[in-house]
Coordinates of N, CA and C in Angstrom, one line a residue:
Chain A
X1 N 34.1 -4.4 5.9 CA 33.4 -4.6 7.1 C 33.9 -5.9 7.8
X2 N 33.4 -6.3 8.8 CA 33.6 -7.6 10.0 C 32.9 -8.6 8.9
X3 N 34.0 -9.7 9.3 CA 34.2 -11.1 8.6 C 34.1 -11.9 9.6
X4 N 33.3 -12.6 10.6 CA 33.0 -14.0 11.4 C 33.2 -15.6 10.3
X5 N 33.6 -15.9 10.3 CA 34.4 -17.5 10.0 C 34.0 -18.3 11.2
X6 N 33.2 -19.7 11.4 CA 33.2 -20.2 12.6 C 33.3 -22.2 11.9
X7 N 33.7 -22.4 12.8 CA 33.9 -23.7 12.9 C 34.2 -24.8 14.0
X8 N 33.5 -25.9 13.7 CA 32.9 -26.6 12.7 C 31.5 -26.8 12.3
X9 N 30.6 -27.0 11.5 CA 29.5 -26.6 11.3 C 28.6 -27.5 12.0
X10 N 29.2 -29.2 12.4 CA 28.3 -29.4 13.5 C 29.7 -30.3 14.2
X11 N 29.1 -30.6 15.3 CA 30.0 -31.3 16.4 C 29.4 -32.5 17.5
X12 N 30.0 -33.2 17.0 CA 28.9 -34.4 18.3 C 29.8 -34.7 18.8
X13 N 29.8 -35.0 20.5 CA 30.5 -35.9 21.7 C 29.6 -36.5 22.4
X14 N 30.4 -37.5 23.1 CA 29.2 -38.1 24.2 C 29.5 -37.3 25.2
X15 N 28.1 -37.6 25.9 CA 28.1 -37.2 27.2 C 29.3 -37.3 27.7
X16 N 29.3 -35.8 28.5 CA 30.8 -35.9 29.8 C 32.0 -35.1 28.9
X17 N 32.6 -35.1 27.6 CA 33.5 -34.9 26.6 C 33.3 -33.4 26.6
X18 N 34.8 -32.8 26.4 CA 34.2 -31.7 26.4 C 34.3 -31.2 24.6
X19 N 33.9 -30.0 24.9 CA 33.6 -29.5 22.8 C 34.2 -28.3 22.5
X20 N 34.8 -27.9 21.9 CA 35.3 -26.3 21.6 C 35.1 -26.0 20.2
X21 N 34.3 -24.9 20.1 CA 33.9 -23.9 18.6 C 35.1 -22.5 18.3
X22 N 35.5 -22.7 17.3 CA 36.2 -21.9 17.0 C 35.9 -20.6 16.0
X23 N 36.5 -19.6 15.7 CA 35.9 -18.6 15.7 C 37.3 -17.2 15.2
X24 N 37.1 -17.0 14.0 CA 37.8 -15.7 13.8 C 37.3 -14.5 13.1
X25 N 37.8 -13.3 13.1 CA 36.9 -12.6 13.1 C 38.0 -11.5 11.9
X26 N 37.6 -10.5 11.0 CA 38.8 -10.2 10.1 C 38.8 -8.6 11.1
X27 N 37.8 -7.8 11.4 CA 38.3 -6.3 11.5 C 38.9 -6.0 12.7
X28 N 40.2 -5.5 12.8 CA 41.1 -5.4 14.1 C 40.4 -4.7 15.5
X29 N 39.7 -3.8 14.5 CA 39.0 -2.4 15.8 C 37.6 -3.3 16.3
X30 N 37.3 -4.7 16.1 CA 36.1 -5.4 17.2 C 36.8 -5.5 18.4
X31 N 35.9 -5.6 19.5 CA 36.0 -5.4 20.7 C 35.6 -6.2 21.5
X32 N 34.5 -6.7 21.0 CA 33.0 -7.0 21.9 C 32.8 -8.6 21.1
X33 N 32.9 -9.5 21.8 CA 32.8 -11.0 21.0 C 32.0 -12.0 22.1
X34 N 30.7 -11.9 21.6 CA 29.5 -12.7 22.3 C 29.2 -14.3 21.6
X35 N 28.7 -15.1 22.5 CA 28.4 -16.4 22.1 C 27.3 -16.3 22.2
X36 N 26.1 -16.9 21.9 CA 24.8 -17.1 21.6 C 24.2 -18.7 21.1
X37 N 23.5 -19.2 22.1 CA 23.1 -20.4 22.1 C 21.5 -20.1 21.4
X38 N 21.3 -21.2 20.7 CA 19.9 -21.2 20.3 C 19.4 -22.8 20.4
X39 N 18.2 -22.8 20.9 CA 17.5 -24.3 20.9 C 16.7 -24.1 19.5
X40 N 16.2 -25.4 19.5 CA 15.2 -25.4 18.2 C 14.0 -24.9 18.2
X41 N 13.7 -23.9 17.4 CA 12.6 -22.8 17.3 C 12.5 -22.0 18.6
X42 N 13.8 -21.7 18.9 CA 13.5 -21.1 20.0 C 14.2 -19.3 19.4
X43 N 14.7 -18.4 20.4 CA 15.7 -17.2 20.5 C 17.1 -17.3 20.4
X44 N 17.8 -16.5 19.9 CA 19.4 -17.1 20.6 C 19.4 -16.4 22.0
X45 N 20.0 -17.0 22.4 CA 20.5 -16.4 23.9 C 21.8 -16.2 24.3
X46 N 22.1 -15.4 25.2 CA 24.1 -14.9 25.0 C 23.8 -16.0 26.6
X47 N 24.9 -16.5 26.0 CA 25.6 -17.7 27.2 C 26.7 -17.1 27.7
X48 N 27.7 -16.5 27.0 CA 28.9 -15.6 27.7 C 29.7 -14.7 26.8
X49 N 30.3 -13.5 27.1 CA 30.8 -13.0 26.0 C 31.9 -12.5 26.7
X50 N 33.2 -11.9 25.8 CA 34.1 -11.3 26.5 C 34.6 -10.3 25.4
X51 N 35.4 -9.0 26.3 CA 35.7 -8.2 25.5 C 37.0 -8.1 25.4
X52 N 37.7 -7.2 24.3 CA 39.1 -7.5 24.3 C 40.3 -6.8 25.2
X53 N 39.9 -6.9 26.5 CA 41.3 -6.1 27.7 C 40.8 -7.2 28.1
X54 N 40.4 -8.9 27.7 CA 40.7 -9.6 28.6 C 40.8 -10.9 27.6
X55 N 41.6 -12.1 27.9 CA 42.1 -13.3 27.4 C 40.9 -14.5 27.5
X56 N 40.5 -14.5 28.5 CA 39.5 -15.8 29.0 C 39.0 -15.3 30.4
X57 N 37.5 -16.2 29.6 CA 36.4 -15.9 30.7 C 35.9 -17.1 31.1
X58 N 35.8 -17.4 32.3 CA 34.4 -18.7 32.5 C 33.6 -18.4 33.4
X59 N 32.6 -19.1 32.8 CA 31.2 -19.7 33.7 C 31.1 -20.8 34.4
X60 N 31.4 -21.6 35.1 CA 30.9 -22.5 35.2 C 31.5 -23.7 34.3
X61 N 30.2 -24.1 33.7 CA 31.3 -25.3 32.8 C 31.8 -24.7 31.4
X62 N 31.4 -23.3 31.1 CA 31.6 -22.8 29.4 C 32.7 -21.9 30.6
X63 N 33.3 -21.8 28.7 CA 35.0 -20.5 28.6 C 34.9 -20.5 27.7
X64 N 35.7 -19.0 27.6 CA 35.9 -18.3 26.3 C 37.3 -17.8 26.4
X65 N 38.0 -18.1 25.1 CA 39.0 -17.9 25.5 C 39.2 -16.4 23.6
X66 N 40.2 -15.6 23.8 CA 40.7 -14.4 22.9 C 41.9 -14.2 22.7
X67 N 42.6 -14.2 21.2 CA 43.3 -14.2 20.7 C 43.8 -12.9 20.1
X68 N 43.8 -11.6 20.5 CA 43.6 -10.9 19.8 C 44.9 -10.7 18.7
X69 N 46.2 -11.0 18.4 CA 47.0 -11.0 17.7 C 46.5 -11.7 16.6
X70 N 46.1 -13.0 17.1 CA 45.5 -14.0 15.7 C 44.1 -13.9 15.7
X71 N 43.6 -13.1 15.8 CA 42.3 -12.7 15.7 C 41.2 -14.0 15.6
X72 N 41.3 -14.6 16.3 CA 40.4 -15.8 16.8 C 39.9 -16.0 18.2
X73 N 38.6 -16.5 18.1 CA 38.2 -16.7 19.6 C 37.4 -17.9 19.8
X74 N 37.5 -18.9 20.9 CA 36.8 -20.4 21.3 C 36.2 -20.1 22.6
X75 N 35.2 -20.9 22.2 CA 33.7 -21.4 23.1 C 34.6 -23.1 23.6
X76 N 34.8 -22.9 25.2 CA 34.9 -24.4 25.2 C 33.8 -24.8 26.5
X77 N 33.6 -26.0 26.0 CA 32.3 -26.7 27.2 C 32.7 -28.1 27.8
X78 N 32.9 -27.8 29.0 CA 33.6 -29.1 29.6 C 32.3 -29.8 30.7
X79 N 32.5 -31.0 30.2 CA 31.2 -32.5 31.2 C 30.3 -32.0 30.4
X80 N 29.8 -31.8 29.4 CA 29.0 -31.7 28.3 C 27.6 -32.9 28.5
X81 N 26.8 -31.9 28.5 CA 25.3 -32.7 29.1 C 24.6 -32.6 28.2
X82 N 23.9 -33.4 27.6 CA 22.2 -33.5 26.7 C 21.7 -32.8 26.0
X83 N 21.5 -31.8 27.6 CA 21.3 -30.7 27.4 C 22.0 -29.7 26.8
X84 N 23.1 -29.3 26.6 CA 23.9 -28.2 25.9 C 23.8 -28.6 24.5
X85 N 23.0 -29.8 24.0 CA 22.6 -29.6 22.2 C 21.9 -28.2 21.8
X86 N 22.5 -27.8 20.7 CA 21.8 -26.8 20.3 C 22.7 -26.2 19.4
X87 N 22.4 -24.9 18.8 CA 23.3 -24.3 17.8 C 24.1 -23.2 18.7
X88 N 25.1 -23.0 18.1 CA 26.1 -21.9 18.6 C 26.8 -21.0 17.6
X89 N 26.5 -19.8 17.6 CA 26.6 -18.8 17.3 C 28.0 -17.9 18.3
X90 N 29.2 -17.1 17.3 CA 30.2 -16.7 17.9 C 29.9 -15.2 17.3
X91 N 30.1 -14.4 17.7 CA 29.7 -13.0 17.0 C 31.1 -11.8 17.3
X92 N 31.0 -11.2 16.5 CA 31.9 -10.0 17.0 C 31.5 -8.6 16.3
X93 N 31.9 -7.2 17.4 CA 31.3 -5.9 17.1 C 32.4 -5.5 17.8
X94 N 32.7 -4.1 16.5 CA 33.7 -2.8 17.2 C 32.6 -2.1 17.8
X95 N 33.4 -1.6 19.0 CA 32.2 -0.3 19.8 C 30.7 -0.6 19.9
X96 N 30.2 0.3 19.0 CA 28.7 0.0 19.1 C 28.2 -0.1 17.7
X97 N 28.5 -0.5 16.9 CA 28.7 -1.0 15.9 C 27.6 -1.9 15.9
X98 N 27.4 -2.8 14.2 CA 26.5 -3.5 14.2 C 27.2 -5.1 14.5
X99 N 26.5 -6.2 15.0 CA 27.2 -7.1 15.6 C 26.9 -8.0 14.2
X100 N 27.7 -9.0 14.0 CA 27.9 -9.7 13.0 C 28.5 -10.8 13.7
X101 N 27.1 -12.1 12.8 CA 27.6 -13.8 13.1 C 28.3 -14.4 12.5
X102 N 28.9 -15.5 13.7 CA 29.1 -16.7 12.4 C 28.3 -17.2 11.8
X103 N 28.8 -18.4 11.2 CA 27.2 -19.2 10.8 C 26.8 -20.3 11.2
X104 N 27.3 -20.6 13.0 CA 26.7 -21.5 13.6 C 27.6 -22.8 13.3
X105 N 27.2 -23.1 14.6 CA 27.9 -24.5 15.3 C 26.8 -25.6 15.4
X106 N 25.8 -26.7 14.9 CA 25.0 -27.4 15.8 C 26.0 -28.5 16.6
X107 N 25.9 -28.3 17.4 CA 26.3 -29.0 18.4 C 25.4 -30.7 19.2
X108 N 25.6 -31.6 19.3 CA 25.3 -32.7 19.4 C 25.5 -33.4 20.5
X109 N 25.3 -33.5 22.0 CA 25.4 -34.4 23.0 C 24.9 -35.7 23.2
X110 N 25.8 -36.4 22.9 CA 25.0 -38.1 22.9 C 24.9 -39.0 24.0
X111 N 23.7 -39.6 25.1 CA 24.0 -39.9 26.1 C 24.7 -41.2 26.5
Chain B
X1 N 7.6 -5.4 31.6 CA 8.6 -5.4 31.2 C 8.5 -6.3 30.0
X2 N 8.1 -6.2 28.9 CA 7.9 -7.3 28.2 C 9.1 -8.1 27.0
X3 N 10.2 -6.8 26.9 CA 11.3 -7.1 26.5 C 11.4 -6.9 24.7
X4 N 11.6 -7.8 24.1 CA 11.4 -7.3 22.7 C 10.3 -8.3 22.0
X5 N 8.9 -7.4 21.4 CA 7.8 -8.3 20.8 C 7.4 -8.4 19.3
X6 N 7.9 -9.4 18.9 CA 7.6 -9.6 17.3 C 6.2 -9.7 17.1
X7 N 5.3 -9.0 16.1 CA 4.6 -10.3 15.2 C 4.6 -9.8 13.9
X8 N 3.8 -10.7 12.9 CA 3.3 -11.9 14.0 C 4.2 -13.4 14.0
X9 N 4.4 -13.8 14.3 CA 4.8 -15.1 15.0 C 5.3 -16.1 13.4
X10 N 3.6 -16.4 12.7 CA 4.0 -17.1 11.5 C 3.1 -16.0 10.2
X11 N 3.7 -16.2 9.8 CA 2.7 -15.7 8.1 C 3.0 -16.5 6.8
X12 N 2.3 -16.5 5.9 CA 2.3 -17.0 4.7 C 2.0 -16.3 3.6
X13 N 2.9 -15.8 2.7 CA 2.4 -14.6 1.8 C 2.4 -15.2 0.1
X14 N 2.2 -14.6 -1.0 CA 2.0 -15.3 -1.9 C 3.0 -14.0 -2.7
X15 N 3.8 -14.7 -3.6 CA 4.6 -14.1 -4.7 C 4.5 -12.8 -4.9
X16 N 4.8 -11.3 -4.2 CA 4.5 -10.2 -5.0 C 3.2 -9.3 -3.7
X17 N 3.2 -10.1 -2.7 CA 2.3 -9.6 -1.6 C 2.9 -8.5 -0.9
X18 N 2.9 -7.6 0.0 CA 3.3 -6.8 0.8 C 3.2 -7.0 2.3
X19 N 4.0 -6.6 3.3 CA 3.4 -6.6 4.9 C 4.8 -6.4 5.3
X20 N 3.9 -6.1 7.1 CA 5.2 -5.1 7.7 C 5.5 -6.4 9.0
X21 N 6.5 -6.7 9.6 CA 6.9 -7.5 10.2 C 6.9 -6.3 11.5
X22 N 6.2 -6.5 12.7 CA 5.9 -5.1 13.8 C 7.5 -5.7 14.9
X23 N 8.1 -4.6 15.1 CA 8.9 -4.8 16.4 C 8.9 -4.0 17.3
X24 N 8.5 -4.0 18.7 CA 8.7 -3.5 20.0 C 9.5 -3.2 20.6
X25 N 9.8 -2.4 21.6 CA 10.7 -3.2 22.7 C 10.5 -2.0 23.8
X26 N 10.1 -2.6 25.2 CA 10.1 -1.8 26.1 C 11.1 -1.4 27.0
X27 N 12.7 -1.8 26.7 CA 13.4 -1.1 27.6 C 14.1 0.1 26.9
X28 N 13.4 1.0 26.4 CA 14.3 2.3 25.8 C 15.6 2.2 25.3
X29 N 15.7 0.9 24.6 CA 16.9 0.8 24.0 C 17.3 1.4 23.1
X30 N 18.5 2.6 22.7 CA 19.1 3.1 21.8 C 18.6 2.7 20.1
X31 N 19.3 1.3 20.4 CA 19.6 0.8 18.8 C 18.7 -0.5 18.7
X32 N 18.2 -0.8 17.6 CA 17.7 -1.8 17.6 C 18.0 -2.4 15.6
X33 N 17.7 -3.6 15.4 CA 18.0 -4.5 14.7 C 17.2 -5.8 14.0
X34 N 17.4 -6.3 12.8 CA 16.5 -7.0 12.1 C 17.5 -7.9 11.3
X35 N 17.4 -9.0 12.1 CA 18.4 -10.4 11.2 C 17.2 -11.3 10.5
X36 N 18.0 -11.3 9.4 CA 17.0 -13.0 8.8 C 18.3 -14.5 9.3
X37 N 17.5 -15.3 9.3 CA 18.0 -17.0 9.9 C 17.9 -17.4 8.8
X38 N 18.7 -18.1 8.4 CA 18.5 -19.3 6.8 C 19.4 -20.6 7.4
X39 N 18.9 -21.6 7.1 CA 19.9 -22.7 7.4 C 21.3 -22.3 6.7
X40 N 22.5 -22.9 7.8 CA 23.8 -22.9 7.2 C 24.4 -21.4 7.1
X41 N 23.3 -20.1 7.5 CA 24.2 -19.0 6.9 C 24.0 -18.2 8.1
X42 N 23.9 -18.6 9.3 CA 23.8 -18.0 10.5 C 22.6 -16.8 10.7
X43 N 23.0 -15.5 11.8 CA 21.7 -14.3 11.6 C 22.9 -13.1 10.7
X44 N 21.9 -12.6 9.5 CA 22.7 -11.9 8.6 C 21.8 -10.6 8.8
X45 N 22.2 -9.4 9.4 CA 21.3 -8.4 9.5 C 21.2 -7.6 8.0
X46 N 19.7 -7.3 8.5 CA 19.1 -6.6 7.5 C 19.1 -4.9 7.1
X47 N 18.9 -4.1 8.1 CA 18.9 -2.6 8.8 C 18.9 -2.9 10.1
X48 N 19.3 -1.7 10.4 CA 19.5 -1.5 12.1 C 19.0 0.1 12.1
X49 N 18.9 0.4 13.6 CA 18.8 1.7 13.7 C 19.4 2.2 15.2
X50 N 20.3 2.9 15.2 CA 20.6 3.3 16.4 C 20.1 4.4 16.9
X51 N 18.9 5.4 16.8 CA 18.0 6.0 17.5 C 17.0 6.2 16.7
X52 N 16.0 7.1 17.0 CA 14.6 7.7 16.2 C 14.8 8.3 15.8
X53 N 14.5 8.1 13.9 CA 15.0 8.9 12.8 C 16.0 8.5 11.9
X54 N 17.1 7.5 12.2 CA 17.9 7.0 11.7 C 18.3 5.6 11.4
X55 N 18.5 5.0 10.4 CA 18.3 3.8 10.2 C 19.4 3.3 9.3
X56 N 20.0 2.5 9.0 CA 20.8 2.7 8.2 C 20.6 0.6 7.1
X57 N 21.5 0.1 6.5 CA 21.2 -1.0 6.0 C 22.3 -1.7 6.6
X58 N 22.4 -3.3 6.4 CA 22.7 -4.0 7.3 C 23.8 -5.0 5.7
X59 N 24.0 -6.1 6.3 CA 24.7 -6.7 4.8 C 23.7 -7.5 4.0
X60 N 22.2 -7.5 4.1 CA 21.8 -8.0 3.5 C 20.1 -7.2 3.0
X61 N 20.2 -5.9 3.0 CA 18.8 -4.6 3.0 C 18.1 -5.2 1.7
X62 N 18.2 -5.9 0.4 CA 17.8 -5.4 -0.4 C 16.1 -6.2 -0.8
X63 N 15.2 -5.3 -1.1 CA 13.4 -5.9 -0.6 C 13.3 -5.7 0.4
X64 N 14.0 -4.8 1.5 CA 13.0 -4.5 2.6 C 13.4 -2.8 3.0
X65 N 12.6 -2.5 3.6 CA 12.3 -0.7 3.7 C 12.4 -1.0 5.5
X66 N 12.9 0.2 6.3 CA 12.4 0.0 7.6 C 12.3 1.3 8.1
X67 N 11.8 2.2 9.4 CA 11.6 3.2 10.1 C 12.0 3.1 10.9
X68 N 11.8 4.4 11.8 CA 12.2 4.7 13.0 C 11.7 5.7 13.9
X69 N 10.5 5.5 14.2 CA 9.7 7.0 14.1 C 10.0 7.3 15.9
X70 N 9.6 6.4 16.4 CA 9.7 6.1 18.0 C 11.2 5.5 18.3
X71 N 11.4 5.3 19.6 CA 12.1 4.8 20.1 C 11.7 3.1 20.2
X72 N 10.8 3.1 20.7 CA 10.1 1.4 20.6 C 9.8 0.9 19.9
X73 N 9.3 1.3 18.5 CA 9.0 0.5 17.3 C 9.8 0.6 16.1
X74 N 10.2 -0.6 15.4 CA 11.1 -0.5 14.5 C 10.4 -1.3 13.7
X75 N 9.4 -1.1 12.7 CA 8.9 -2.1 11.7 C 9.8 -2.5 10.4
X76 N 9.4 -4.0 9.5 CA 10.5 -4.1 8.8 C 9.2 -4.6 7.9
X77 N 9.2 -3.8 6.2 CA 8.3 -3.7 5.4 C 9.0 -4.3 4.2
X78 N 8.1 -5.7 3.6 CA 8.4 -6.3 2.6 C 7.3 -6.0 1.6
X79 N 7.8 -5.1 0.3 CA 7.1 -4.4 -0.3 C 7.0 -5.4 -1.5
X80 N 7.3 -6.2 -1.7 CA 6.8 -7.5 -2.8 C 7.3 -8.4 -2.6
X81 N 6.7 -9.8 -1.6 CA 7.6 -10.8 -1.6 C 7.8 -11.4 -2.8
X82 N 9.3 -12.1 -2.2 CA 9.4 -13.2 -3.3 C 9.5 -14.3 -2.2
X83 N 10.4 -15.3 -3.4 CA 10.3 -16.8 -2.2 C 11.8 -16.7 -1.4
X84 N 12.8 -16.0 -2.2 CA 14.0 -15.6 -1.6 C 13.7 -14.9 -0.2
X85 N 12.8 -14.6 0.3 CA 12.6 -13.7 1.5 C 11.8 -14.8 2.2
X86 N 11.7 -16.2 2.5 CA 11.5 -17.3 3.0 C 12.7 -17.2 4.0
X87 N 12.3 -17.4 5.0 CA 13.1 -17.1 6.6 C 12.4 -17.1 8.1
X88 N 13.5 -17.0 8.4 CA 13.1 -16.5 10.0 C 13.6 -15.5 10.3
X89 N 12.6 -14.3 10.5 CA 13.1 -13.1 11.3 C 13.1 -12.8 12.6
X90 N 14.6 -12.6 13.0 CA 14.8 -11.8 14.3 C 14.8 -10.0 14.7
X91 N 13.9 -9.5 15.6 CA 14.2 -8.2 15.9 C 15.5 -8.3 17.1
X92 N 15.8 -7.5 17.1 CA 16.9 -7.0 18.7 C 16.8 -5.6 18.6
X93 N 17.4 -5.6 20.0 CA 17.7 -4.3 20.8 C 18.7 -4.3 21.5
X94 N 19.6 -3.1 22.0 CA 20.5 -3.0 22.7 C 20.7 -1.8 23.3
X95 N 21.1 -1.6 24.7 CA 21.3 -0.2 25.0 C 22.6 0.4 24.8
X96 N 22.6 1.3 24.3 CA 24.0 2.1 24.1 C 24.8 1.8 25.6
X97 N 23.9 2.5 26.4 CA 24.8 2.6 28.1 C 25.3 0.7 28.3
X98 N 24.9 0.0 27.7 CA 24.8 -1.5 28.1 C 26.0 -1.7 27.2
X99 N 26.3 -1.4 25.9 CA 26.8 -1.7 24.9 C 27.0 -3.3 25.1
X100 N 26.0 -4.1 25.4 CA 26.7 -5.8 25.5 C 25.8 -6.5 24.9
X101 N 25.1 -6.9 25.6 CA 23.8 -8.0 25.4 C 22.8 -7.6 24.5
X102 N 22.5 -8.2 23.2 CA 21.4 -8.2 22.2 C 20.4 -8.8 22.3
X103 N 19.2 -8.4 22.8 CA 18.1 -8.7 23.5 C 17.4 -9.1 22.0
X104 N 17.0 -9.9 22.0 CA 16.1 -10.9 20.3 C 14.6 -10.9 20.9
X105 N 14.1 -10.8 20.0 CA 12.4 -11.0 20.2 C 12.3 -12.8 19.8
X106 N 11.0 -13.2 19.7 CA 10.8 -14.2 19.9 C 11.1 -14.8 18.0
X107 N 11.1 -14.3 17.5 CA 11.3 -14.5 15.8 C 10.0 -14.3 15.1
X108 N 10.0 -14.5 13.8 CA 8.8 -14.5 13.3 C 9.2 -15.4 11.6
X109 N 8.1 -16.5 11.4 CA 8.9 -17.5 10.2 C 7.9 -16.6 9.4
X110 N 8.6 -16.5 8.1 CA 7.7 -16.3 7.2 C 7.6 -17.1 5.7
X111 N 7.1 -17.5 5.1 CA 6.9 -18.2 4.2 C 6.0 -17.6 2.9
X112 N 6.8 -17.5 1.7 CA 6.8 -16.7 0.6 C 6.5 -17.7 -0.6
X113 N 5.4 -18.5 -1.1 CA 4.9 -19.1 -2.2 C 5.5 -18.5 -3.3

């Protein structure tokens, strides 16, 4: 079955710095590779995901970038705010499959 | 529209207790899903079920039983806690036609004396 690896298990920058979470995944036939933010006691929530007929995606100040030969994929966050503390989760699923995590990024913004 | 609803929220069971963890979800979603949260080990699902009637186990099934009788409800039944089943549970949903976004309920902690 799918193998998620994610790294580093936490990360702190100051404000403004940007952060990248890294991320590989073992089964070839995944497709579908979502990021998921979670605050404390809160939900996760998908912040952005991309599938594989495409390399890199952005939002705004997050990207995602896909590797599919080396089967790895990065969360990067640039001018990194306060606010973007929280945990981060990289996930991947073939088709419709069941989705499978990493085991989290906590992430650290220092003002 | 209320999206996907856990409860209950918190509980506290005692070594060897029973109860059913209730999941919702009102957008007719296909498939739905049950992760436990542990520090350090990310959400590791438990069963899933991609429609009514069918359920299957997840990489981590073993102490818990689930159904599928409806489309909306997916309950997740701990038939003797121990203290190993100390967590936070997530339900999800997802629509086949959507195949993207994993819609999470609000969680539910549970704590096993």
């Amino acid at each position: 079955g799918e193998n998620v690896e994610q790294h580093p298990s936490t990360l702190s920058v100051q404000e403004g710095d940007s952060a990248v979470i890294k991320c590989t995944y073992s089964d070839s036939a995944s497709n579908y590779f979502p990021w998921y933010k979670q605050e404390l006691g809160k939900r996760p929530q998908l912040i952005i995901d991309i599938r594989s007929n495409v390399g890199e995606k952005k939002d705004q100040r997050i990207a995602v970038t896909l590797n599919k030969t080396a089967k790895h994929f990065s969360l990067h966050i640039t001018e990194t705010q306060p606010e973007d503390s929280a945990v981060y989760f990289c996930a991947a699923r073939a088709g419709f499959q069941k989705l499978v995590f990493g085991t989290g990024t906590r992430l650290l913004v220092s003002p | 529209n209320a999206g996907v609803t856990q409860t209950p929220k918190f509980q506290v069971l005692k070594t060897g207790q029973s109860m059913t963890l209730q999941c919702a979800q009102d957008m007719n979603h296909e498939y739905m899903s049950w992760y436990r949260q542990d520090p350090g080990m990310g959400l590791r699902l438990i069963h899933y079920s991609v429609g009514a009637g069918i359920t299957d186990q997840g990489e981590v099934p073993n102490g818990y039983n689930v159904s599928r009788s409806t489309t909306e409800d997916f309950p997740l039944r701990l038939l003797s806690a121990a203290p190993s089943q100390t967590s936070v549970y997530f339900c999800a949903s997802i629509s086949r036609a959507a195949a993207g976004e994993l819609f999470f309920g609000e969680g539910s902690r549970l704590t096993v004396l």
